[in-house]
mmCIF file with all atom_site columns, C-alpha atoms in Angstrom:
data_model
loop_
_atom_site.group_PDB
_atom_site.id
_atom_site.type_symbol
_atom_site.label_atom_id
_atom_site.label_alt_id
_atom_site.label_comp_id
_atom_site.label_asym_id
_atom_site.label_entity_id
_atom_site.label_seq_id
_atom_site.pdbx_PDB_ins_code
_atom_site.Cartn_x
_atom_site.Cartn_y
_atom_site.Cartn_z
_atom_site.occupancy
_atom_site.B_iso_or_equiv
_atom_site.pdbx_formal_charge
_atom_site.auth_seq_id
_atom_site.auth_comp_id
_atom_site.auth_asym_id
_atom_site.auth_atom_id
_atom_site.pdbx_PDB_model_num
ATOM 1   C CA . UNK M 1 1   ? -14.520 122.926 34.986 1.00 51.00 ? 1   UNK M CA 1
ATOM 2   C CA . UNK M 1 2   ? -17.766 122.794 36.975 1.00 58.00 ? 2   UNK M CA 1
ATOM 3   C CA . UNK M 1 3   ? -17.811 126.629 37.227 1.00 62.00 ? 3   UNK M CA 1
ATOM 4   C CA . UNK M 1 4   ? -17.458 126.881 33.465 1.00 62.00 ? 4   UNK M CA 1
ATOM 5   C CA . UNK M 1 5   ? -20.345 124.488 32.887 1.00 66.00 ? 5   UNK M CA 1
ATOM 6   C CA . UNK M 1 6   ? -22.564 126.292 35.347 1.00 69.00 ? 6   UNK M CA 1
ATOM 7   C CA . UNK M 1 7   ? -21.780 129.610 33.636 1.00 67.00 ? 7   UNK M CA 1
ATOM 8   C CA . UNK M 1 8   ? -22.916 128.163 30.338 1.00 67.00 ? 8   UNK M CA 1
ATOM 9   C CA . UNK M 1 9   ? -26.018 126.615 31.918 1.00 65.00 ? 9   UNK M CA 1
ATOM 10  C CA . UNK M 1 10  ? -27.097 129.901 33.448 1.00 64.00 ? 10  UNK M CA 1
ATOM 11  C CA . UNK M 1 11  ? -26.351 131.795 30.206 1.00 69.00 ? 11  UNK M CA 1
ATOM 12  C CA . UNK M 1 12  ? -28.471 129.297 28.286 1.00 67.00 ? 12  UNK M CA 1
ATOM 13  C CA . UNK M 1 13  ? -31.272 129.451 30.855 1.00 60.00 ? 13  UNK M CA 1
ATOM 14  C CA . UNK M 1 14  ? -31.219 133.293 30.760 1.00 60.00 ? 14  UNK M CA 1
ATOM 15  C CA . UNK M 1 15  ? -31.279 133.326 26.960 1.00 62.00 ? 15  UNK M CA 1
ATOM 16  C CA . UNK M 1 16  ? -34.219 130.834 26.924 1.00 64.00 ? 16  UNK M CA 1
ATOM 17  C CA . UNK M 1 17  ? -36.194 132.976 29.412 1.00 59.00 ? 17  UNK M CA 1
ATOM 18  C CA . UNK M 1 18  ? -35.497 136.066 27.381 1.00 63.00 ? 18  UNK M CA 1
ATOM 19  C CA . UNK M 1 19  ? -36.741 134.516 24.146 1.00 60.00 ? 19  UNK M CA 1
ATOM 20  C CA . UNK M 1 20  ? -39.849 133.195 25.940 1.00 59.00 ? 20  UNK M CA 1
ATOM 21  C CA . UNK M 1 21  ? -40.570 136.645 27.223 1.00 62.00 ? 21  UNK M CA 1
ATOM 22  C CA . UNK M 1 22  ? -40.118 138.080 23.681 1.00 60.00 ? 22  UNK M CA 1
ATOM 23  C CA . UNK M 1 23  ? -42.358 135.502 22.087 1.00 59.00 ? 23  UNK M CA 1
ATOM 24  C CA . UNK M 1 24  ? -45.080 135.947 24.685 1.00 55.00 ? 24  UNK M CA 1
ATOM 25  C CA . UNK M 1 25  ? -44.783 139.654 24.465 1.00 51.00 ? 25  UNK M CA 1
ATOM 26  C CA . UNK M 1 26  ? -45.181 139.451 20.586 1.00 48.00 ? 26  UNK M CA 1
ATOM 27  C CA . UNK M 1 27  ? -48.302 137.325 20.983 1.00 50.00 ? 27  UNK M CA 1
ATOM 28  C CA . UNK M 1 28  ? -49.795 139.873 23.303 1.00 46.00 ? 28  UNK M CA 1
ATOM 29  C CA . UNK M 1 29  ? -48.963 142.719 20.956 1.00 54.00 ? 29  UNK M CA 1
ATOM 30  C CA . UNK M 1 30  ? -46.664 144.251 23.526 1.00 59.00 ? 30  UNK M CA 1
ATOM 31  C CA . UNK M 1 31  ? -43.498 144.293 21.487 1.00 68.00 ? 31  UNK M CA 1
ATOM 32  C CA . UNK M 1 32  ? -41.699 147.639 21.051 1.00 77.00 ? 32  UNK M CA 1
ATOM 33  C CA . UNK M 1 33  ? -38.309 147.318 19.502 1.00 78.00 ? 33  UNK M CA 1
ATOM 34  C CA . UNK M 1 34  ? -36.253 150.519 18.936 1.00 86.00 ? 34  UNK M CA 1
ATOM 35  C CA . UNK M 1 35  ? -39.386 152.724 18.409 1.00 87.00 ? 35  UNK M CA 1
ATOM 36  C CA . UNK M 1 36  ? -41.063 150.050 16.290 1.00 87.00 ? 36  UNK M CA 1
ATOM 37  C CA . UNK M 1 37  ? -44.211 148.349 17.505 1.00 87.00 ? 37  UNK M CA 1
ATOM 38  C CA . UNK M 1 38  ? -45.627 145.064 16.240 1.00 84.00 ? 38  UNK M CA 1
ATOM 39  C CA . UNK M 1 39  ? -47.490 146.698 13.374 1.00 88.00 ? 39  UNK M CA 1
ATOM 40  C CA . UNK M 1 40  ? -44.306 148.578 12.234 1.00 88.00 ? 40  UNK M CA 1
ATOM 41  C CA . UNK M 1 41  ? -42.378 145.300 12.306 1.00 87.00 ? 41  UNK M CA 1
ATOM 42  C CA . UNK M 1 42  ? -45.056 143.649 10.237 1.00 89.00 ? 42  UNK M CA 1
ATOM 43  C CA . UNK M 1 43  ? -44.921 146.391 7.697  1.00 92.00 ? 43  UNK M CA 1
ATOM 44  C CA . UNK M 1 44  ? -41.264 145.653 6.939  1.00 92.00 ? 44  UNK M CA 1
ATOM 45  C CA . UNK M 1 45  ? -41.295 141.841 7.518  1.00 92.00 ? 45  UNK M CA 1
ATOM 46  C CA . UNK M 1 46  ? -41.829 140.941 3.839  1.00 94.00 ? 46  UNK M CA 1
ATOM 47  C CA . UNK M 1 47  ? -38.551 142.730 3.085  1.00 94.00 ? 47  UNK M CA 1
ATOM 48  C CA . UNK M 1 48  ? -36.502 140.979 5.792  1.00 93.00 ? 48  UNK M CA 1
ATOM 49  C CA . UNK M 1 49  ? -37.825 137.443 5.541  1.00 93.00 ? 49  UNK M CA 1
ATOM 50  C CA . UNK M 1 50  ? -36.119 134.661 3.548  1.00 91.00 ? 50  UNK M CA 1
ATOM 51  C CA . UNK M 1 51  ? -36.297 132.924 1.145  1.00 92.00 ? 51  UNK M CA 1
ATOM 52  C CA . UNK M 1 52  ? -38.029 135.566 -1.080 1.00 92.00 ? 52  UNK M CA 1
ATOM 53  C CA . UNK M 1 53  ? -37.712 139.010 0.494  1.00 94.00 ? 53  UNK M CA 1
ATOM 54  C CA . UNK M 1 54  ? -39.605 141.818 -1.182 1.00 93.00 ? 54  UNK M CA 1
ATOM 55  C CA . UNK M 1 55  ? -37.055 144.128 -2.967 1.00 90.00 ? 55  UNK M CA 1
ATOM 56  C CA . UNK M 1 56  ? -37.286 147.019 -2.871 1.00 93.00 ? 56  UNK M CA 1
ATOM 57  C CA . UNK M 1 57  ? -38.994 147.372 0.456  1.00 94.00 ? 57  UNK M CA 1
ATOM 58  C CA . UNK M 1 58  ? -42.563 148.745 0.481  1.00 94.00 ? 58  UNK M CA 1
ATOM 59  C CA . UNK M 1 59  ? -42.756 152.607 0.825  1.00 95.00 ? 59  UNK M CA 1
ATOM 60  C CA . UNK M 1 60  ? -44.688 152.072 4.095  1.00 95.00 ? 60  UNK M CA 1
ATOM 61  C CA . UNK M 1 61  ? -41.728 150.169 5.472  1.00 94.00 ? 61  UNK M CA 1
ATOM 62  C CA . UNK M 1 62  ? -39.390 153.056 4.598  1.00 95.00 ? 62  UNK M CA 1
ATOM 63  C CA . UNK M 1 63  ? -41.752 155.414 6.402  1.00 94.00 ? 63  UNK M CA 1
ATOM 64  C CA . UNK M 1 64  ? -41.641 153.190 9.476  1.00 92.00 ? 64  UNK M CA 1
ATOM 65  C CA . UNK M 1 65  ? -37.851 153.082 9.445  1.00 93.00 ? 65  UNK M CA 1
ATOM 66  C CA . UNK M 1 66  ? -37.676 156.926 9.386  1.00 93.00 ? 66  UNK M CA 1
ATOM 67  C CA . UNK M 1 67  ? -39.156 156.796 12.944 1.00 91.00 ? 67  UNK M CA 1
ATOM 68  C CA . UNK M 1 68  ? -37.049 153.873 14.156 1.00 91.00 ? 68  UNK M CA 1
ATOM 69  C CA . UNK M 1 69  ? -33.953 154.127 16.251 1.00 90.00 ? 69  UNK M CA 1
ATOM 70  C CA . UNK M 1 70  ? -31.588 152.652 13.662 1.00 89.00 ? 70  UNK M CA 1
ATOM 71  C CA . UNK M 1 71  ? -28.555 152.591 16.033 1.00 88.00 ? 71  UNK M CA 1
ATOM 72  C CA . UNK M 1 72  ? -30.749 150.600 18.412 1.00 87.00 ? 72  UNK M CA 1
ATOM 73  C CA . UNK M 1 73  ? -31.712 148.171 15.701 1.00 86.00 ? 73  UNK M CA 1
ATOM 74  C CA . UNK M 1 74  ? -28.099 147.693 14.749 1.00 85.00 ? 74  UNK M CA 1
ATOM 75  C CA . UNK M 1 75  ? -27.313 146.545 18.202 1.00 86.00 ? 75  UNK M CA 1
ATOM 76  C CA . UNK M 1 76  ? -29.490 143.506 17.486 1.00 82.00 ? 76  UNK M CA 1
ATOM 77  C CA . UNK M 1 77  ? -27.571 142.381 14.346 1.00 83.00 ? 77  UNK M CA 1
ATOM 78  C CA . UNK M 1 78  ? -25.817 139.608 16.259 1.00 85.00 ? 78  UNK M CA 1
ATOM 79  C CA . UNK M 1 79  ? -28.650 138.861 18.656 1.00 84.00 ? 79  UNK M CA 1
ATOM 80  C CA . UNK M 1 80  ? -30.934 135.866 18.425 1.00 85.00 ? 80  UNK M CA 1
ATOM 81  C CA . UNK M 1 81  ? -33.917 138.183 18.891 1.00 81.00 ? 81  UNK M CA 1
ATOM 82  C CA . UNK M 1 82  ? -34.332 139.115 15.239 1.00 83.00 ? 82  UNK M CA 1
ATOM 83  C CA . UNK M 1 83  ? -34.327 135.458 13.971 1.00 86.00 ? 83  UNK M CA 1
ATOM 84  C CA . UNK M 1 84  ? -36.762 134.630 16.849 1.00 83.00 ? 84  UNK M CA 1
ATOM 85  C CA . UNK M 1 85  ? -39.094 137.191 15.323 1.00 82.00 ? 85  UNK M CA 1
ATOM 86  C CA . UNK M 1 86  ? -38.634 135.741 11.769 1.00 85.00 ? 86  UNK M CA 1
ATOM 87  C CA . UNK M 1 87  ? -36.339 138.498 10.673 1.00 88.00 ? 87  UNK M CA 1
ATOM 88  C CA . UNK M 1 88  ? -33.087 137.849 8.838  1.00 91.00 ? 88  UNK M CA 1
ATOM 89  C CA . UNK M 1 89  ? -30.524 140.222 10.447 1.00 89.00 ? 89  UNK M CA 1
ATOM 90  C CA . UNK M 1 90  ? -28.521 140.657 7.170  1.00 90.00 ? 90  UNK M CA 1
ATOM 91  C CA . UNK M 1 91  ? -31.636 141.654 5.315  1.00 92.00 ? 91  UNK M CA 1
ATOM 92  C CA . UNK M 1 92  ? -32.692 143.989 8.150  1.00 89.00 ? 92  UNK M CA 1
ATOM 93  C CA . UNK M 1 93  ? -29.311 145.740 8.121  1.00 88.00 ? 93  UNK M CA 1
ATOM 94  C CA . UNK M 1 94  ? -29.660 146.217 4.409  1.00 89.00 ? 94  UNK M CA 1
ATOM 95  C CA . UNK M 1 95  ? -32.999 148.123 4.633  1.00 91.00 ? 95  UNK M CA 1
ATOM 96  C CA . UNK M 1 96  ? -31.772 151.621 5.467  1.00 91.00 ? 96  UNK M CA 1
ATOM 97  C CA . UNK M 1 97  ? -29.727 152.197 2.369  1.00 92.00 ? 97  UNK M CA 1
ATOM 98  C CA . UNK M 1 98  ? -32.690 150.758 0.298  1.00 93.00 ? 98  UNK M CA 1
ATOM 99  C CA . UNK M 1 99  ? -34.915 153.430 1.936  1.00 94.00 ? 99  UNK M CA 1
ATOM 100 C CA . UNK M 1 100 ? -32.307 156.143 1.298  1.00 94.00 ? 100 UNK M CA 1
ATOM 101 C CA . UNK M 1 101 ? -31.615 156.443 5.041  1.00 92.00 ? 101 UNK M CA 1
ATOM 102 C CA . UNK M 1 102 ? -28.058 156.778 6.376  1.00 89.00 ? 102 UNK M CA 1
ATOM 103 C CA . UNK M 1 103 ? -26.663 153.545 7.810  1.00 83.00 ? 103 UNK M CA 1
ATOM 104 C CA . UNK M 1 104 ? -25.471 154.204 11.386 1.00 82.00 ? 104 UNK M CA 1
ATOM 105 C CA . UNK M 1 105 ? -21.824 153.648 12.091 1.00 80.00 ? 105 UNK M CA 1
ATOM 106 C CA . UNK M 1 106 ? -22.776 150.754 14.453 1.00 72.00 ? 106 UNK M CA 1
ATOM 107 C CA . UNK M 1 107 ? -24.277 148.886 11.459 1.00 77.00 ? 107 UNK M CA 1
ATOM 108 C CA . UNK M 1 108 ? -21.221 149.140 9.285  1.00 73.00 ? 108 UNK M CA 1
ATOM 109 C CA . UNK M 1 109 ? -18.431 146.679 8.818  1.00 62.00 ? 109 UNK M CA 1
ATOM 110 C CA . UNK M 1 110 ? -19.241 143.239 10.329 1.00 49.00 ? 110 UNK M CA 1
#
């Protein structure tokens, strides 16, 4: 039982350190997520933030998504990283079709 508890403890500590690095990196303007920098993320943020997301997404957001690595973004759909950045994962996964971009296989069916 002690091994199981220490596993969870170290997992939690690792997650907290990762989130802290992400938040500090965002403050410093150093974030680069799947070929999207902080400005790119800000362009799409109104469309992926609850409670009142902008729909349809702004054309500038769709232009940003054309450059983004969508398969990479899909890998974050279950991660705490997007919510830590103020992004709703479900809304984010719905952006490509709204921008007439193909939804990668990794985003489908969850």
